[in-house]
Coordinates of C-alpha atoms in Angstrom, one line a residue:
Chain A
M1 CA 0.0 0.0 0.0
K2 CA 2.9 2.3 0.8
A3 CA 4.5 1.6 -2.5
F4 CA 1.2 2.2 -4.3
L5 CA 0.7 5.6 -2.7
S6 CA 4.2 6.8 -3.1
D7 CA 4.4 5.6 -6.7
T8 CA 1.1 7.2 -7.5
W9 CA 2.3 10.4 -6.0
F10 CA 5.6 10.6 -8.0
I11 CA 3.9 9.6 -11.2
L12 CA 1.1 12.1 -10.6
L13 CA 3.8 14.8 -10.2
R14 CA 5.2 13.7 -13.6
H15 CA 1.8 14.1 -15.3
L16 CA 1.1 17.5 -13.7
R17 CA 4.6 18.7 -14.7
T18 CA 3.9 17.6 -18.3
T19 CA 0.6 19.4 -18.3
V20 CA 2.0 22.8 -17.3
R21 CA 4.9 22.5 -19.7
I22 CA 2.7 22.3 -22.7
P23 CA 1.8 25.9 -23.3
I24 CA -0.9 25.2 -25.9
W25 CA -2.7 23.2 -23.3
I26 CA -2.8 26.2 -20.9
A27 CA -3.9 28.5 -23.6
I28 CA -6.8 26.3 -24.7
T29 CA -7.8 25.7 -21.1
L30 CA -8.1 29.4 -20.6
I31 CA -9.7 30.3 -23.9
Q32 CA -12.2 27.5 -24.3
P33 CA -14.5 28.5 -21.5
V34 CA -14.4 32.1 -22.7
I35 CA -15.6 30.9 -26.1
W36 CA -18.3 28.5 -24.8
L37 CA -19.7 30.9 -22.3
T38 CA -19.6 34.1 -24.4
I39 CA -20.7 32.6 -27.8
Y40 CA -23.2 30.1 -26.5
G41 CA -24.4 32.6 -23.9
Q42 CA -25.0 35.1 -26.6
L43 CA -26.3 32.7 -29.2
F44 CA -28.9 31.0 -27.0
R45 CA -29.6 34.0 -24.7
R46 CA -33.3 34.2 -25.7
V47 CA -33.9 30.5 -25.2
V48 CA -35.0 31.2 -21.6
E49 CA -38.0 33.1 -23.1
I50 CA -39.5 29.8 -24.3
P51 CA -42.4 29.0 -22.1
G52 CA -41.5 26.2 -19.7
F53 CA -37.7 26.6 -19.8
G54 CA -37.8 27.3 -16.1
S55 CA -34.7 29.5 -15.7
A56 CA -34.5 33.2 -15.9
S57 CA -30.8 33.6 -17.0
Y58 CA -29.3 31.5 -19.7
I59 CA -25.7 32.1 -18.5
Q60 CA -26.8 30.9 -15.1
F61 CA -28.2 27.8 -16.8
L62 CA -25.3 27.3 -19.1
T63 CA -22.3 27.7 -16.7
P64 CA -22.7 24.3 -15.0
G65 CA -23.3 22.7 -18.4
V66 CA -20.0 24.1 -19.7
V67 CA -18.2 23.0 -16.6
I68 CA -19.3 19.4 -17.1
M69 CA -18.8 19.4 -20.9
T70 CA -15.2 20.6 -20.4
A71 CA -14.7 17.9 -17.8
L72 CA -16.0 15.3 -20.3
F73 CA -13.9 16.4 -23.2
G74 CA -10.8 17.3 -21.2
S75 CA -10.6 13.8 -19.6
A76 CA -11.7 11.8 -22.6
W77 CA -8.3 12.6 -24.2
S78 CA -6.4 11.1 -21.3
G79 CA -5.7 7.9 -23.2
M80 CA -3.6 9.8 -25.7
G81 CA -1.0 10.2 -23.0
I82 CA -0.8 6.4 -22.6
I83 CA -0.4 5.9 -26.4
E84 CA 2.4 8.4 -26.4
D85 CA 4.0 6.5 -23.5
L86 CA 3.6 3.2 -25.4
T87 CA 5.2 4.7 -28.5
D88 CA 8.1 6.4 -26.7
G89 CA 8.9 3.3 -24.7
V90 CA 8.1 5.0 -21.4
M91 CA 5.6 2.4 -20.5
D92 CA 8.1 -0.5 -21.1
R93 CA 10.7 1.4 -19.1
M94 CA 8.3 1.8 -16.2
L95 CA 7.1 -1.8 -16.4
A96 CA 10.6 -3.1 -16.1
T97 CA 10.8 -1.4 -12.7
P98 CA 9.2 -2.7 -9.5
V99 CA 6.6 0.1 -9.8
H100 CA 3.2 -0.8 -8.4
R101 CA 1.2 -1.6 -11.5
A102 CA -2.0 0.0 -10.3
A103 CA -0.2 3.3 -9.6
L104 CA 0.4 3.7 -13.3
M105 CA -3.4 3.9 -13.8
S106 CA -4.4 5.7 -10.6
A107 CA -1.9 8.5 -11.2
R108 CA -3.5 9.3 -14.6
V109 CA -7.0 9.2 -13.2
L110 CA -6.0 11.5 -10.3
H111 CA -4.3 13.8 -12.8
A112 CA -7.6 14.0 -14.9
A113 CA -9.6 14.8 -11.7
I114 CA -7.2 17.6 -10.7
T115 CA -7.0 19.0 -14.2
V116 CA -10.8 19.1 -14.4
A117 CA -11.0 20.8 -11.0
V118 CA -8.7 23.6 -12.1
Q119 CA -10.5 24.1 -15.4
S120 CA -13.8 24.1 -13.5
V121 CA -12.6 26.9 -11.2
I122 CA -11.7 29.0 -14.2
I123 CA -15.1 28.4 -15.9
L124 CA -17.1 29.1 -12.8
L125 CA -15.2 32.3 -12.1
F126 CA -15.7 33.5 -15.7
G127 CA -19.3 32.5 -15.6
M128 CA -19.7 34.6 -12.4
L129 CA -18.1 37.5 -14.2
L130 CA -20.7 37.2 -17.0
G131 CA -23.5 37.3 -14.4
A132 CA -24.0 33.7 -13.2
R133 CA -24.8 33.6 -9.5
I134 CA -23.8 30.7 -7.3
A135 CA -26.6 30.7 -4.9
G136 CA -25.3 27.5 -3.3
G137 CA -22.3 29.5 -2.1
L138 CA -19.0 27.8 -1.3
P139 CA -20.5 24.4 -0.7
G140 CA -22.2 24.7 -4.1
F141 CA -18.9 25.7 -5.7
L142 CA -17.0 22.8 -4.2
A143 CA -19.8 20.4 -5.1
I144 CA -19.6 21.4 -8.7
L145 CA -15.8 20.8 -8.7
S146 CA -16.3 17.4 -7.1
L147 CA -19.0 16.3 -9.6
G148 CA -16.9 17.4 -12.5
S149 CA -13.8 15.7 -11.1
L150 CA -15.7 12.4 -10.5
L151 CA -17.0 12.4 -14.1
G152 CA -13.6 13.4 -15.4
A153 CA -11.9 10.6 -13.4
G154 CA -14.3 8.0 -14.7
M155 CA -14.1 9.2 -18.3
S156 CA -10.3 9.3 -18.2
A157 CA -10.2 5.7 -16.9
L158 CA -12.4 4.6 -19.8
S159 CA -10.2 6.5 -22.2
N160 CA -7.1 4.9 -20.7
G161 CA -8.7 1.4 -21.0
L162 CA -9.6 2.0 -24.6
A163 CA -6.1 3.3 -25.4
L164 CA -4.5 0.2 -23.9
I165 CA -6.8 -2.1 -25.9
T166 CA -6.6 -0.4 -29.3
R167 CA -3.1 1.2 -28.9
R168 CA -4.0 3.5 -31.8
E169 CA -4.5 7.3 -31.7
E170 CA -6.8 7.2 -34.7
T171 CA -9.2 4.8 -32.9
L172 CA -9.3 6.9 -29.8
I173 CA -9.9 10.0 -31.7
A174 CA -12.8 8.4 -33.7
V175 CA -14.4 7.0 -30.5
I176 CA -14.2 10.3 -28.7
N177 CA -15.7 12.2 -31.6
F178 CA -18.4 9.6 -32.0
F179 CA -19.5 9.7 -28.3
G180 CA -18.5 13.1 -27.1
L181 CA -21.1 15.3 -28.6
P182 CA -24.1 12.8 -28.2
L183 CA -23.2 12.4 -24.6
T184 CA -23.3 16.2 -24.2
F185 CA -26.5 16.8 -26.1
L186 CA -28.2 13.8 -24.5
S187 CA -28.0 15.9 -21.3
T188 CA -29.4 19.1 -20.1
A189 CA -26.1 20.9 -20.6
F190 CA -27.7 23.3 -23.2
M191 CA -31.4 22.6 -23.0
A192 CA -33.9 22.3 -20.1
S193 CA -35.1 18.8 -19.5
D194 CA -38.8 19.8 -19.7
L195 CA -38.3 20.9 -23.3
M196 CA -36.6 17.7 -24.4
P197 CA -38.4 15.0 -26.5
G198 CA -39.4 12.1 -24.2
W199 CA -37.0 9.6 -25.6
I200 CA -34.0 12.0 -25.2
R201 CA -35.1 12.6 -21.6
A202 CA -35.2 8.9 -21.1
L203 CA -31.7 8.4 -22.5
A204 CA -30.4 11.3 -20.5
R205 CA -31.4 9.6 -17.3
A206 CA -28.9 6.8 -18.1
N207 CA -26.1 9.3 -19.0
P208 CA -23.5 10.0 -16.4
V209 CA -22.8 13.4 -18.1
N210 CA -26.4 14.3 -17.4
W211 CA -26.2 13.2 -13.8
A212 CA -23.3 15.6 -13.3
V213 CA -25.0 18.5 -15.2
V214 CA -28.3 18.2 -13.3
A215 CA -26.5 17.9 -9.9
S216 CA -24.1 20.8 -10.7
R217 CA -27.0 23.0 -11.6
D218 CA -28.8 22.1 -8.4
A219 CA -25.6 22.8 -6.4
M220 CA -25.3 26.1 -8.2
L221 CA -28.8 27.1 -7.2
G222 CA -28.4 25.7 -3.7
Q223 CA -31.3 23.3 -4.1
D224 CA -32.0 19.6 -3.8
W225 CA -28.8 18.7 -1.9
L226 CA -30.1 15.1 -1.5
G227 CA -30.2 14.8 -5.2
V228 CA -26.7 16.3 -5.5
A229 CA -25.4 13.7 -3.0
K230 CA -27.2 10.9 -4.9
A231 CA -25.7 12.0 -8.2
A232 CA -22.3 12.2 -6.6
A233 CA -22.7 8.6 -5.3
M234 CA -23.7 7.5 -8.8
L235 CA -20.8 9.2 -10.4
L236 CA -18.5 7.6 -7.8
G237 CA -19.9 4.3 -8.8
F238 CA -19.4 5.1 -12.5
M239 CA -15.8 6.1 -11.7
L240 CA -15.1 2.8 -9.8
V241 CA -16.6 0.7 -12.6
S242 CA -14.5 2.7 -15.2
V243 CA -11.3 2.2 -13.1
W244 CA -12.0 -1.5 -12.8
I245 CA -12.4 -1.7 -16.6
S246 CA -9.1 0.2 -17.2
T247 CA -7.2 -2.1 -14.8
Q248 CA -8.6 -5.1 -16.7
A249 CA -7.5 -3.5 -19.9
F250 CA -4.0 -2.9 -18.4
R251 CA -3.8 -6.5 -17.4
A252 CA -4.8 -7.6 -20.8
Y253 CA -2.2 -5.3 -22.3
R254 CA 0.6 -6.7 -20.2
R255 CA -0.4 -10.3 -21.0
A256 CA -0.6 -9.6 -24.7
S257 CA 2.7 -7.7 -25.0
Chain B
M1 CA 26.2 -17.3 -8.3
D2 CA 27.1 -19.3 -11.3
A3 CA 25.5 -17.4 -14.2
A4 CA 24.2 -13.9 -14.3
I5 CA 21.7 -14.8 -17.0
A6 CA 20.7 -18.3 -17.8
C7 CA 18.0 -19.2 -20.2
E8 CA 16.9 -22.6 -21.4
G9 CA 14.6 -23.4 -24.3
L10 CA 12.8 -20.1 -24.4
E11 CA 9.8 -20.1 -26.7
K12 CA 7.5 -17.3 -27.6
T13 CA 4.7 -17.1 -30.1
Y14 CA 2.9 -13.8 -30.5
K15 CA -0.9 -13.5 -30.7
N16 CA -0.7 -12.8 -34.4
G17 CA 0.9 -16.2 -34.9
V18 CA 4.5 -15.0 -35.4
K19 CA 6.9 -17.4 -33.8
A20 CA 9.5 -15.1 -32.3
L21 CA 11.5 -17.7 -30.3
E22 CA 11.9 -21.4 -30.9
G23 CA 14.0 -22.5 -28.1
V24 CA 16.6 -19.9 -27.2
S25 CA 19.3 -21.1 -24.7
F26 CA 22.5 -19.4 -23.5
K27 CA 24.3 -18.5 -20.4
V28 CA 26.0 -15.2 -19.4
R29 CA 28.7 -15.2 -16.8
P30 CA 28.9 -12.4 -14.2
G31 CA 30.9 -9.4 -15.3
E32 CA 30.9 -10.1 -19.0
I33 CA 29.5 -8.2 -21.9
F34 CA 27.5 -10.7 -23.9
G35 CA 26.1 -9.9 -27.3
L36 CA 23.0 -11.2 -29.0
L37 CA 23.7 -10.7 -32.7
G38 CA 21.2 -11.2 -35.5
P39 CA 19.1 -9.5 -38.1
N40 CA 15.9 -7.6 -37.3
G41 CA 13.2 -10.1 -36.4
A42 CA 15.6 -12.8 -35.3
G43 CA 14.2 -12.7 -31.8
K44 CA 16.8 -10.6 -30.0
S45 CA 14.4 -8.0 -28.6
T46 CA 11.9 -10.7 -27.6
T47 CA 14.6 -12.4 -25.6
V48 CA 15.4 -9.2 -23.8
R49 CA 11.8 -8.5 -23.2
I50 CA 11.4 -11.9 -21.5
L51 CA 14.5 -11.4 -19.4
A52 CA 13.4 -8.0 -18.4
T53 CA 10.0 -9.4 -17.3
L54 CA 8.1 -7.4 -19.9
T55 CA 6.7 -10.4 -21.5
R56 CA 6.2 -14.0 -20.4
P57 CA 7.7 -16.9 -22.4
D58 CA 5.4 -19.7 -23.7
G59 CA 8.0 -22.3 -22.8
G60 CA 11.4 -22.7 -21.3
T61 CA 13.0 -21.1 -18.2
A62 CA 15.1 -18.1 -17.5
S63 CA 16.8 -16.5 -14.5
V64 CA 18.4 -13.2 -14.2
A65 CA 20.7 -12.2 -11.3
G66 CA 19.6 -15.4 -9.5
C67 CA 15.9 -14.7 -9.8
D68 CA 13.5 -16.6 -11.9
V69 CA 11.7 -14.3 -14.5
I70 CA 8.4 -16.1 -14.0
G71 CA 8.6 -17.1 -10.3
N72 CA 10.1 -13.9 -9.0
P73 CA 9.7 -11.0 -11.5
A74 CA 9.8 -8.4 -8.7
G75 CA 13.3 -9.7 -7.7
V76 CA 14.5 -9.4 -11.3
R77 CA 13.2 -5.9 -11.7
L78 CA 15.0 -4.7 -8.6
R79 CA 18.3 -6.0 -10.0
I80 CA 18.3 -5.0 -13.6
G81 CA 18.6 -1.9 -15.7
L82 CA 17.0 -1.7 -19.1
V83 CA 18.0 0.5 -21.9
A84 CA 15.4 -0.3 -24.6
Q85 CA 15.5 0.4 -28.2
A86 CA 12.7 3.0 -27.9
S87 CA 14.4 5.3 -25.5
G88 CA 11.8 5.5 -22.8
V89 CA 12.7 8.8 -21.3
D90 CA 10.0 11.3 -20.6
K91 CA 10.6 14.1 -23.1
W92 CA 8.6 16.7 -21.1
A93 CA 10.7 16.2 -18.0
T94 CA 14.3 17.4 -17.4
G95 CA 17.2 14.9 -17.3
R96 CA 17.3 15.3 -13.5
E97 CA 13.6 14.7 -13.1
N98 CA 13.7 11.6 -15.3
L99 CA 16.5 10.2 -13.2
T100 CA 14.8 11.1 -9.9
L101 CA 11.5 9.4 -10.9
Q102 CA 13.3 6.4 -12.1
A103 CA 15.3 6.2 -8.8
H104 CA 12.0 6.4 -6.8
L105 CA 10.4 3.6 -8.9
M106 CA 13.6 1.5 -8.5
R107 CA 13.3 1.8 -4.7
V108 CA 16.5 3.7 -4.2
P109 CA 16.3 5.1 -0.6
A110 CA 14.9 8.6 -0.8
G111 CA 17.9 10.1 1.1
E112 CA 20.4 8.8 -1.4
I113 CA 18.5 9.9 -4.6
P114 CA 19.8 13.5 -5.1
S115 CA 23.4 12.6 -4.7
R116 CA 23.2 9.5 -6.8
V117 CA 21.4 11.4 -9.6
K118 CA 24.1 14.1 -9.4
T119 CA 26.9 11.5 -9.7
L120 CA 25.2 9.8 -12.7
L121 CA 24.6 13.1 -14.5
Q122 CA 28.3 13.8 -14.1
W123 CA 29.2 10.3 -15.3
V124 CA 27.3 10.7 -18.5
D125 CA 28.4 14.3 -18.9
L126 CA 24.9 15.8 -18.7
T127 CA 25.5 18.1 -15.7
G128 CA 25.1 21.2 -17.8
P129 CA 21.8 20.3 -19.5
A130 CA 20.5 18.4 -16.4
D131 CA 17.7 20.9 -15.8
R132 CA 16.6 21.4 -19.4
I133 CA 13.7 19.3 -20.7
V134 CA 14.7 16.2 -22.7
K135 CA 12.8 17.4 -25.7
T136 CA 15.7 19.8 -26.3
Y137 CA 18.4 17.1 -26.1
S138 CA 20.3 15.8 -29.1
G139 CA 20.1 12.1 -30.0
G140 CA 23.4 11.4 -28.3
M141 CA 22.5 13.2 -25.1
K142 CA 19.2 11.3 -24.9
R143 CA 21.0 8.0 -25.3
R144 CA 23.5 8.9 -22.5
L145 CA 20.5 9.8 -20.3
D146 CA 19.0 6.4 -21.2
L147 CA 22.2 4.7 -20.1
A148 CA 22.1 6.7 -16.8
M149 CA 18.5 5.7 -16.3
G150 CA 19.5 2.1 -16.6
L151 CA 22.2 2.5 -14.0
V152 CA 20.3 4.4 -11.3
N153 CA 19.6 1.4 -9.1
E154 CA 23.2 0.1 -9.5
P155 CA 21.9 -3.0 -11.3
T156 CA 23.6 -6.4 -11.4
V157 CA 22.6 -6.9 -15.0
L158 CA 22.2 -4.3 -17.6
F159 CA 20.2 -4.9 -20.8
L160 CA 21.1 -2.8 -23.8
D161 CA 18.7 -3.4 -26.7
E162 CA 20.2 -2.1 -29.9
P163 CA 21.8 0.9 -28.0
T164 CA 23.4 2.5 -31.1
T165 CA 20.7 2.0 -33.7
G166 CA 19.9 5.3 -35.4
L167 CA 22.9 7.0 -34.0
D168 CA 25.5 8.8 -36.1
P169 CA 29.0 7.2 -36.2
E170 CA 30.5 9.7 -33.8
T171 CA 27.8 9.3 -31.2
R172 CA 28.1 5.6 -31.6
A173 CA 31.8 5.6 -30.9
A174 CA 31.2 7.8 -27.9
L175 CA 28.7 5.3 -26.5
W176 CA 31.1 2.5 -27.1
R177 CA 33.7 4.3 -25.0
D178 CA 31.1 4.8 -22.3
L179 CA 30.3 1.1 -22.3
K180 CA 33.9 0.1 -22.0
R181 CA 34.4 2.6 -19.2
L182 CA 31.4 1.1 -17.5
R183 CA 32.8 -2.3 -17.6
Q184 CA 36.1 -1.1 -16.2
E185 CA 34.6 0.8 -13.3
R186 CA 31.8 -1.6 -12.2
N187 CA 31.6 -5.3 -12.2
L188 CA 28.4 -5.3 -14.2
T189 CA 27.0 -8.0 -16.5
V190 CA 25.8 -6.5 -19.8
L191 CA 23.5 -8.2 -22.3
L192 CA 23.7 -6.3 -25.5
T193 CA 21.7 -6.8 -28.7
T194 CA 22.9 -5.5 -32.0
H195 CA 22.6 -6.0 -35.7
Y196 CA 26.0 -4.3 -36.2
L197 CA 28.7 -7.0 -36.6
E198 CA 31.4 -4.4 -35.9
E199 CA 29.8 -3.5 -32.7
A200 CA 29.5 -7.0 -31.5
D201 CA 33.1 -7.7 -32.4
H202 CA 34.3 -4.5 -30.7
L203 CA 32.4 -4.7 -27.5
C204 CA 31.5 -8.2 -26.6
D205 CA 33.4 -10.7 -24.5
R206 CA 31.2 -13.4 -25.8
L207 CA 28.3 -13.5 -28.2
A208 CA 25.5 -15.6 -29.6
I209 CA 24.2 -15.4 -33.1
V210 CA 20.4 -15.6 -33.2
D211 CA 18.6 -16.6 -36.3
H212 CA 14.9 -17.5 -36.8
G213 CA 14.3 -17.6 -33.0
K214 CA 17.2 -19.9 -32.2
V215 CA 20.8 -19.5 -31.1
V216 CA 22.8 -20.9 -33.9
V217 CA 26.3 -20.5 -32.3
E218 CA 27.8 -19.1 -29.2
G219 CA 31.4 -18.1 -28.2
T220 CA 33.9 -15.3 -28.0
P221 CA 34.3 -13.4 -31.2
A222 CA 37.8 -14.8 -31.7
E223 CA 36.6 -18.4 -31.0
L224 CA 33.8 -18.0 -33.5
K225 CA 36.1 -16.7 -36.1
A226 CA 38.6 -19.4 -35.4
R227 CA 36.0 -22.1 -35.5
I228 CA 34.9 -21.5 -39.0
S229 CA 37.6 -23.2 -40.8
G230 CA 40.2 -21.5 -42.8
D231 CA 41.4 -18.1 -43.9
T232 CA 40.8 -16.5 -47.2
V233 CA 43.8 -16.2 -49.6
T234 CA 43.3 -14.0 -52.6
L235 CA 45.8 -14.5 -55.4
E236 CA 46.1 -12.2 -58.4
V237 CA 46.9 -14.5 -61.4
G238 CA 45.9 -12.5 -64.5
G239 CA 44.0 -14.6 -67.1
E240 CA 44.8 -17.9 -65.5
S241 CA 42.4 -17.9 -62.6
A242 CA 40.3 -20.9 -63.7
R243 CA 43.4 -23.1 -64.2
A244 CA 44.9 -21.8 -60.9
A245 CA 41.7 -22.7 -59.1
A246 CA 41.7 -26.2 -60.5
L247 CA 45.4 -26.7 -59.7
L248 CA 45.1 -25.5 -56.1
K249 CA 42.0 -27.5 -55.2
P250 CA 43.6 -30.9 -54.4
L251 CA 46.4 -29.4 -52.2
P252 CA 46.4 -30.4 -48.6
G253 CA 44.6 -27.9 -46.3
V254 CA 42.7 -26.2 -49.1
L255 CA 39.0 -26.3 -48.5
E256 CA 37.6 -24.4 -51.4
T257 CA 38.7 -22.5 -54.5
I258 CA 36.9 -20.0 -56.5
A259 CA 37.9 -18.3 -59.8
D260 CA 36.8 -14.8 -59.6
G261 CA 37.9 -12.8 -62.7
S262 CA 41.6 -12.3 -62.6
R263 CA 41.8 -13.7 -59.1
A264 CA 41.8 -17.1 -57.6
I265 CA 40.2 -17.1 -54.1
V266 CA 41.3 -19.9 -51.8
R267 CA 39.8 -20.8 -48.5
A268 CA 42.5 -22.8 -46.6
D269 CA 43.3 -23.9 -43.1
R270 CA 46.0 -21.7 -41.6
G271 CA 46.2 -19.5 -44.7
A272 CA 49.4 -17.9 -43.7
S273 CA 51.4 -21.2 -43.7
A274 CA 49.6 -22.4 -46.8
M275 CA 50.4 -19.4 -48.8
P276 CA 54.0 -20.3 -49.8
L277 CA 52.8 -23.7 -51.1
L278 CA 50.0 -22.2 -53.0
I279 CA 52.3 -19.7 -54.7
T280 CA 55.1 -22.2 -55.5
T281 CA 52.5 -24.6 -57.0
L282 CA 51.3 -22.0 -59.3
E283 CA 54.8 -20.7 -60.2
R284 CA 55.8 -24.3 -61.0
A285 CA 52.9 -24.6 -63.4
G286 CA 54.0 -21.4 -65.1
I287 CA 51.3 -19.1 -63.6
T288 CA 52.7 -15.8 -62.3
V289 CA 51.2 -14.5 -59.0
S290 CA 51.4 -10.7 -59.1
S291 CA 50.0 -10.2 -55.7
S292 CA 48.5 -12.1 -52.8
T293 CA 46.4 -11.1 -49.8
L294 CA 45.5 -13.0 -46.7
S295 CA 42.4 -12.2 -44.7
R296 CA 41.3 -13.5 -41.3
P297 CA 37.7 -14.6 -41.2
T298 CA 35.4 -11.9 -40.0
L299 CA 32.1 -12.1 -38.1
D300 CA 30.5 -11.7 -41.4
D301 CA 32.0 -15.0 -42.5
V302 CA 30.9 -16.6 -39.2
Y303 CA 27.4 -15.4 -39.8
L304 CA 27.4 -16.6 -43.4
H305 CA 28.8 -20.0 -42.3
H306 CA 26.0 -20.5 -39.7
T307 CA 23.0 -19.1 -41.4
G308 CA 23.8 -19.6 -45.0
R309 CA 23.2 -15.9 -45.7
R310 CA 25.3 -12.7 -45.9
F311 CA 24.7 -10.4 -43.0
Q312 CA 24.9 -7.3 -45.1
G313 CA 21.6 -6.1 -46.6
E314 CA 19.7 -7.4 -43.6
G315 CA 17.8 -5.0 -41.5
E316 CA 18.6 -1.3 -41.6
A317 CA 22.3 -1.6 -41.4
G318 CA 22.7 -1.2 -45.2
S319 CA 25.5 1.4 -44.9
E320 CA 27.4 -0.5 -42.3
P321 CA 30.5 -2.1 -43.6
A322 CA 30.9 -5.8 -42.6
A323 CA 33.6 -6.0 -40.0

């Protein structure tokens, strides 16, 4: 256990270091929320006037949606790092050391969670600047970060698993493009649930992205804390299942190599 | 400990049906540089991957530094260093950070890490660029860092998988110097794979030629060269090469004669002592020998003898002159 924790820590440091050393990543992280919030905020501003939308300010409605969408897309690319490590021989070099095998996976998942939390803070602050109010206060703020991080951790684990099975960047890109937008639009990130067609509403209920969006919005408004806790528990479950899948994929990778 | 590395009957078939190893056996003594020589795809890298616990053999046994690779992979990992063909350094980290992480993963006591990293950086002459990210390193610098990474735990056995492939000749020569220095300073066992005959000849105490997943022959470079019978004597005889070849063939000690344009090429036991007889025989028959050369067998001849193929033209070593 001590080896697992210390290995996870040192490998996590490696991933965090890499992230801050790729300037384009920092630039995109800062610019993307600005684009989403300003453009979408302007474009769909009058959506709230549709009878039955149920929210008075679209930016208020949109901000938690953008937080979760960024969490989804940011962490879905996690597997690219694994493929890079496979290609560069970093994975082999590490596997030839006594490193705790699970630490190689857990460090990446933690890294995704931390990255999502940092991005979420930036988006929330920018949303507040544009007029979103966090009625839920600090607990609401922290709850949104946690929900985003849990979703991000789960998604990164799935992405890592896929990367280890396919070992091809092209496949990973195709899968992320195929699932990313549907997962986003089959949620209430942009549209109130009451205005969705029935079948989309049904699908959204089974979508972890939607769990996170709905709960984040409640946390923002400071309402239905029980629902927020329930969503957090479901996202935790989703994350654990994803991590389990990724460790199985890692085991399969090591057997097959 | 009797052998630093011992493997017996290693077999490996990959999922796609490629038979990489069909019973590889060899022993490496402590403190020697042992070479696995063979063309690409012969099974060298697979052998190293099995010995470094990165892949499991389908059959056979192997032990490294006294630990069984299947029964005690953790023991093997603590005692080895691996410098793989694909470098394996993190290009977004500095040299020092790479070494520090490797030291942690190799279970070097935390208190010793900074000083050990510093010493290694000095040893591979990377003290200056130690705090630059590896992405800015040249190929040679990266390779020296690889070597340092493999040494961070003071291993008993070091694996070098094609350490000089893709390096320019100058960098290659520098790496050879480093390896020789390494051997002088530490009593380290090195298993080196290469498809450069010259490299194997130059660096290895003993070597094994691997072909189609099997060891075809094993010994010191000198032994291997001595074991293939005969030296090559080339005689310049003008237009008489065919007659010369026919004349020389029945002589004692002559193994083979070839008429090659204006030259008669003779493979003979102990060529140096056979030469006077060859020349007098020809002179007596009225054939003038205008020049003669004697060459010792090279590893290329050894390779040819055991595999039935020339080594040149195999793999990516096209520009590499046969040793």
